[in-house]
Amino acid sequence: MVERSRFGQGVEVCRNQPLKWYMWPLAVLPDPSLSEQRVELTKPISLVYIIDDIFDVHGTLDELTLFTEAVNRWEYAAVEQLPDYMKICFNALNGITNEISSKVYNDHGWNPMESLRKAWACLCNAFLVEAKWFADGHVPKADEYLKNGVISSGVHVVLVHMFFLLGHGITKRNVDTVDDFPEIISSVAKILRLWDDLGSAKDENQDGHDGSYLECYMKEKPGTSIENARCHVMHTISETWKSLNNECLAPNPFSTCFTKACLNVARMVPLMYSYDDNRCLPSLEEHMKSLVYESVSS
């Protein structure tokens, strides 16, 4: 919480979602020996949520374009004309990226700065595509939406950070593979994006401009009922799980720890998006209480 508040002051326009920010690392990296990695992973996770809110709710298209250009160029001067909360966000993004890069270099002898910056630029580019769609009133084809949506899910950014923080198998070849959005990462991202887009996955207090795969699919196939569209999404999730399992079971360049963590992200998705009628997450709250507060019976 202290780390979050350190850069969160001044970004009050974005939702404070500590339950999500801290449950992701706890569930994805449950090994007690990985406490330090969990703490570090919370930082990019929280920033994904904050930047998502900026694009979905608060920024104008011109502001979002300038912010995205700043992230692509990684220049603070590019955000000088933007609102203070965007400046603070970019400054936090820069600071956290520098901190994690320094830590990875000191612990594992590899500077991941280029990979981390590239991942953040790809995420903001995808967010901007969605913002332009909304501004233009454009509903893309379902496949076009999903191709962009797996990037805007934020999964790639988080798993790139996790790969470096774990420190296993950091070679030029493996880094290039991680940078290029391999199947093991894109499958997890697709599962999260589709779950997030189901009707039950509407964020609490969310007044943003998110698109929806369901909306795109139903417009592309007139006459399709919402029930049939949801069945299609669930079938796609099931098929994507098969792909993910194949990737994890087949020989791959990643460590067992990283592979298990990817699986854990996908396993956690339904719990993270099981909203009730009040747009709350009672199942996640109960899971958190049992995980953190309740003692394990002998």
Coordinates of C-alpha atoms in Angstrom, one line a residue:
M1 CA 0.0 0.0 0.0
V2 CA 2.9 2.3 0.8
E3 CA 4.4 1.7 -2.7
R4 CA 1.0 2.4 -4.3
S5 CA 0.4 5.6 -2.4
R6 CA 3.9 6.8 -3.3
F7 CA 2.9 7.4 -6.9
G8 CA -0.9 7.4 -6.6
Q9 CA -1.2 10.8 -5.1
G10 CA -2.5 13.2 -7.8
V11 CA -4.1 10.4 -9.8
E12 CA -7.3 10.4 -7.8
V13 CA -9.4 10.6 -11.0
C14 CA -8.7 6.9 -11.4
R15 CA -10.3 4.2 -9.4
N16 CA -8.5 2.9 -6.3
Q17 CA -8.6 -0.9 -6.7
P18 CA -6.1 -2.4 -4.3
L19 CA -8.0 -5.7 -4.0
K20 CA -7.3 -6.4 -7.6
W21 CA -3.8 -5.0 -7.6
Y22 CA -2.7 -7.2 -4.7
M23 CA -4.6 -10.3 -5.4
W24 CA -3.1 -10.8 -8.8
P25 CA 0.5 -11.3 -7.6
L26 CA -0.7 -13.4 -4.6
A27 CA -2.5 -15.8 -6.8
V28 CA 0.0 -15.8 -9.7
L29 CA 3.1 -16.3 -7.6
P30 CA 2.0 -18.2 -4.5
D31 CA 5.5 -19.5 -3.6
P32 CA 6.5 -18.0 -0.2
S33 CA 10.0 -17.5 -1.5
L34 CA 8.8 -15.1 -4.2
S35 CA 7.6 -12.3 -1.8
E36 CA 9.9 -9.7 -3.3
Q37 CA 8.8 -10.5 -6.9
R38 CA 5.1 -10.2 -5.8
V39 CA 5.8 -6.7 -4.4
E40 CA 7.5 -5.6 -7.6
L41 CA 4.8 -7.1 -9.8
T42 CA 2.1 -5.1 -8.0
K43 CA 3.6 -1.9 -9.4
P44 CA 3.0 -2.5 -13.1
I45 CA -0.3 -4.2 -12.4
S46 CA -1.6 -1.2 -10.6
L47 CA -0.3 1.1 -13.4
V48 CA -2.2 -1.0 -16.1
Y49 CA -5.4 -0.4 -14.2
I50 CA -4.7 3.3 -13.8
I51 CA -3.7 3.9 -17.4
D52 CA -6.7 1.9 -18.5
D53 CA -9.0 4.3 -16.6
I54 CA -7.2 7.3 -18.1
F55 CA -7.9 6.1 -21.6
D56 CA -11.4 4.8 -20.9
V57 CA -12.8 7.6 -18.7
H58 CA -10.8 10.7 -18.3
G59 CA -8.6 11.7 -21.2
T60 CA -9.7 13.5 -24.4
L61 CA -8.6 12.0 -27.7
D62 CA -6.0 14.7 -28.2
E63 CA -4.6 14.2 -24.7
L64 CA -4.5 10.5 -25.1
T65 CA -2.7 10.8 -28.4
L66 CA 0.0 13.0 -26.8
F67 CA 0.3 10.7 -23.9
T68 CA 0.8 7.7 -26.2
E69 CA 3.4 9.6 -28.2
A70 CA 5.2 10.4 -25.0
V71 CA 5.3 6.7 -24.0
N72 CA 6.5 5.7 -27.5
R73 CA 9.2 8.2 -27.4
W74 CA 9.7 7.9 -23.6
E75 CA 10.2 11.6 -23.2
Y76 CA 8.8 13.5 -20.3
A77 CA 8.9 16.8 -22.3
A78 CA 6.2 15.3 -24.5
V79 CA 3.6 15.4 -21.6
E80 CA 4.3 19.0 -20.5
Q81 CA 1.1 20.3 -22.1
L82 CA -1.1 17.5 -20.5
P83 CA -3.1 17.6 -17.3
D84 CA -1.2 17.1 -14.1
Y85 CA -2.6 13.7 -13.4
M86 CA -1.2 12.5 -16.8
K87 CA 2.2 14.0 -15.9
I88 CA 2.2 12.2 -12.6
C89 CA 1.2 9.0 -14.2
F90 CA 4.0 9.2 -16.8
N91 CA 6.5 10.1 -14.1
A92 CA 5.4 7.1 -12.1
L93 CA 5.6 4.9 -15.1
N94 CA 9.1 6.1 -15.8
G95 CA 10.2 5.7 -12.2
I96 CA 8.9 2.2 -11.8
T97 CA 10.3 1.1 -15.1
N98 CA 13.7 2.4 -14.0
E99 CA 13.5 0.8 -10.6
I100 CA 12.5 -2.6 -11.9
S101 CA 15.1 -2.5 -14.7
S102 CA 17.8 -1.6 -12.1
K103 CA 16.7 -4.5 -9.8
V104 CA 16.7 -7.0 -12.7
Y105 CA 20.1 -5.9 -13.8
N106 CA 21.5 -6.1 -10.3
D107 CA 19.9 -9.5 -9.6
H108 CA 20.3 -11.2 -13.0
G109 CA 22.8 -9.2 -15.0
W110 CA 20.3 -8.2 -17.8
N111 CA 18.9 -4.7 -18.3
P112 CA 15.3 -5.1 -19.5
M113 CA 14.6 -1.4 -20.0
E114 CA 14.1 -1.7 -23.8
S115 CA 11.7 -4.6 -23.4
L116 CA 9.6 -3.0 -20.7
R117 CA 9.4 0.3 -22.5
K118 CA 8.3 -1.5 -25.7
A119 CA 5.6 -3.4 -23.8
W120 CA 4.2 -0.2 -22.3
A121 CA 4.2 1.5 -25.7
C122 CA 2.3 -1.5 -27.3
L123 CA -0.3 -1.3 -24.5
C124 CA -0.9 2.5 -24.9
N125 CA -1.0 2.1 -28.7
A126 CA -3.8 -0.5 -28.2
F127 CA -5.6 1.7 -25.7
L128 CA -5.4 4.5 -28.3
V129 CA -6.9 2.4 -31.0
E130 CA -9.9 1.7 -28.8
A131 CA -10.2 5.3 -27.9
K132 CA -10.3 6.3 -31.6
W133 CA -12.9 3.6 -32.4
F134 CA -15.1 5.1 -29.7
A135 CA -14.5 8.7 -30.8
D136 CA -15.4 7.8 -34.4
G137 CA -18.4 5.7 -33.4
H138 CA -16.8 2.7 -35.1
V139 CA -17.6 -0.9 -34.2
P140 CA -14.8 -3.1 -35.6
K141 CA -15.1 -6.6 -36.8
A142 CA -15.0 -9.1 -34.0
D143 CA -11.6 -10.5 -35.0
E144 CA -10.1 -7.0 -35.4
Y145 CA -11.4 -6.1 -32.0
L146 CA -10.0 -9.2 -30.4
K147 CA -6.6 -8.9 -32.0
N148 CA -6.2 -5.4 -30.5
G149 CA -8.0 -6.5 -27.3
V150 CA -5.5 -9.2 -26.3
I151 CA -2.9 -6.4 -26.2
S152 CA -5.1 -3.9 -24.4
S153 CA -5.8 -6.6 -21.7
G154 CA -2.4 -5.6 -20.2
V155 CA -1.4 -9.3 -19.8
H156 CA 1.6 -8.9 -22.0
V157 CA 3.0 -6.0 -20.0
V158 CA 2.5 -7.9 -16.7
L159 CA 4.0 -11.2 -17.9
V160 CA 7.0 -9.4 -19.5
H161 CA 7.7 -7.8 -16.1
M162 CA 7.3 -11.2 -14.4
F163 CA 9.6 -13.0 -16.8
F164 CA 12.4 -10.6 -15.9
L165 CA 11.7 -10.5 -12.2
L166 CA 11.8 -14.3 -12.0
G167 CA 15.2 -14.2 -13.7
H168 CA 15.1 -17.7 -15.2
G169 CA 16.3 -18.3 -18.7
I170 CA 17.1 -14.7 -19.6
T171 CA 18.9 -15.0 -22.9
K172 CA 18.7 -12.9 -26.1
R173 CA 16.7 -15.5 -27.8
N174 CA 14.2 -15.9 -24.9
V175 CA 13.9 -12.1 -24.5
D176 CA 13.1 -11.7 -28.2
T177 CA 10.4 -14.4 -27.8
V178 CA 8.8 -12.7 -24.9
D179 CA 8.9 -9.4 -26.6
D180 CA 7.1 -10.8 -29.6
F181 CA 3.9 -11.9 -27.7
P182 CA 4.4 -15.7 -27.8
E183 CA 1.4 -18.0 -27.8
I184 CA 1.7 -18.8 -24.1
I185 CA 1.1 -15.1 -23.3
S186 CA -1.4 -14.3 -26.1
S187 CA -3.6 -17.3 -25.0
V188 CA -3.7 -16.0 -21.4
A189 CA -4.5 -12.5 -22.7
K190 CA -7.3 -13.8 -25.0
I191 CA -8.9 -15.6 -22.1
L192 CA -8.8 -12.5 -19.9
R193 CA -10.1 -10.2 -22.6
L194 CA -13.1 -12.5 -23.4
W195 CA -14.0 -13.0 -19.8
D196 CA -13.7 -9.2 -19.2
D197 CA -16.1 -8.6 -22.1
L198 CA -18.8 -10.9 -20.9
G199 CA -21.9 -9.1 -19.7
S200 CA -21.1 -10.1 -16.1
A201 CA -17.8 -8.5 -16.2
K202 CA -18.8 -4.8 -15.9
D203 CA -16.5 -3.0 -13.5
E204 CA -18.0 -1.4 -10.5
N205 CA -18.4 2.3 -10.9
Q206 CA -17.1 2.1 -14.4
D207 CA -18.4 4.9 -16.6
G208 CA -15.8 4.5 -19.4
H209 CA -15.8 3.8 -23.1
D210 CA -14.8 0.2 -23.2
G211 CA -15.8 -1.7 -26.3
S212 CA -17.0 -5.3 -26.1
Y213 CA -16.3 -8.4 -28.2
L214 CA -20.0 -9.3 -27.7
E215 CA -21.1 -6.0 -29.3
C216 CA -18.8 -6.5 -32.2
Y217 CA -19.8 -10.1 -32.7
M218 CA -23.5 -9.4 -32.6
K219 CA -23.2 -6.4 -35.0
E220 CA -21.2 -8.6 -37.4
K221 CA -23.8 -11.3 -37.2
P222 CA -27.3 -9.6 -37.2
G223 CA -30.0 -11.6 -35.5
T224 CA -27.7 -13.3 -33.1
S225 CA -29.1 -13.3 -29.6
I226 CA -27.1 -12.3 -26.5
E227 CA -27.4 -15.9 -25.2
N228 CA -25.9 -17.3 -28.4
A229 CA -23.2 -14.6 -28.4
R230 CA -22.2 -15.5 -24.9
C231 CA -22.1 -19.2 -25.8
H232 CA -19.8 -18.4 -28.6
V233 CA -17.5 -16.5 -26.3
M234 CA -17.5 -19.4 -23.8
H235 CA -16.7 -21.8 -26.6
T236 CA -13.8 -19.5 -27.7
I237 CA -12.5 -19.4 -24.1
S238 CA -12.6 -23.2 -24.0
E239 CA -10.7 -23.5 -27.2
T240 CA -8.1 -21.0 -26.1
W241 CA -7.6 -23.0 -22.9
K242 CA -6.7 -26.0 -25.0
S243 CA -4.1 -23.9 -26.8
L244 CA -2.7 -22.7 -23.5
N245 CA -2.5 -26.2 -22.1
N246 CA -0.7 -27.3 -25.3
E247 CA 1.8 -24.5 -25.0
C248 CA 2.5 -25.3 -21.3
L249 CA 2.8 -29.1 -21.9
A250 CA 5.0 -28.9 -25.1
P251 CA 8.7 -28.1 -24.9
N252 CA 9.1 -24.3 -24.6
P253 CA 12.0 -22.0 -23.7
F254 CA 10.4 -20.8 -20.4
S255 CA 11.0 -21.9 -16.9
T256 CA 8.5 -24.1 -15.0
C257 CA 7.9 -21.2 -12.6
F258 CA 7.0 -18.8 -15.5
T259 CA 4.8 -21.4 -17.2
K260 CA 2.9 -22.1 -14.0
A261 CA 2.5 -18.4 -13.4
C262 CA 0.9 -18.0 -16.8
L263 CA -1.5 -20.8 -16.0
N264 CA -2.3 -19.1 -12.7
V265 CA -3.2 -15.9 -14.4
A266 CA -5.7 -17.7 -16.6
R267 CA -7.1 -19.7 -13.7
M268 CA -7.6 -16.5 -11.7
V269 CA -9.5 -14.7 -14.4
P270 CA -13.0 -16.0 -13.7
L271 CA -12.7 -15.1 -10.0
M272 CA -11.4 -11.6 -10.9
Y273 CA -14.5 -11.0 -13.2
S274 CA -17.3 -12.6 -11.2
Y275 CA -19.3 -9.5 -10.6
D276 CA -22.6 -9.7 -8.8
D277 CA -25.7 -7.6 -9.4
N278 CA -24.2 -4.8 -7.3
R279 CA -21.1 -4.7 -9.5
C280 CA -19.0 -6.0 -6.7
L281 CA -16.7 -9.0 -6.3
P282 CA -17.9 -11.0 -3.3
S283 CA -16.1 -14.2 -4.4
L284 CA -12.8 -12.4 -4.8
E285 CA -13.3 -10.8 -1.4
E286 CA -13.9 -14.1 0.3
H287 CA -11.0 -15.6 -1.5
M288 CA -8.8 -12.8 -0.2
K289 CA -10.0 -13.3 3.3
S290 CA -9.4 -17.0 3.3
L291 CA -6.0 -16.5 1.8
V292 CA -4.7 -13.7 4.0
Y293 CA -6.6 -13.9 7.3
E294 CA -7.7 -17.5 7.9
S295 CA -5.3 -20.0 9.4
V296 CA -4.7 -23.3 7.6
S297 CA -6.2 -26.2 9.6
S298 CA -3.8 -29.0 10.5

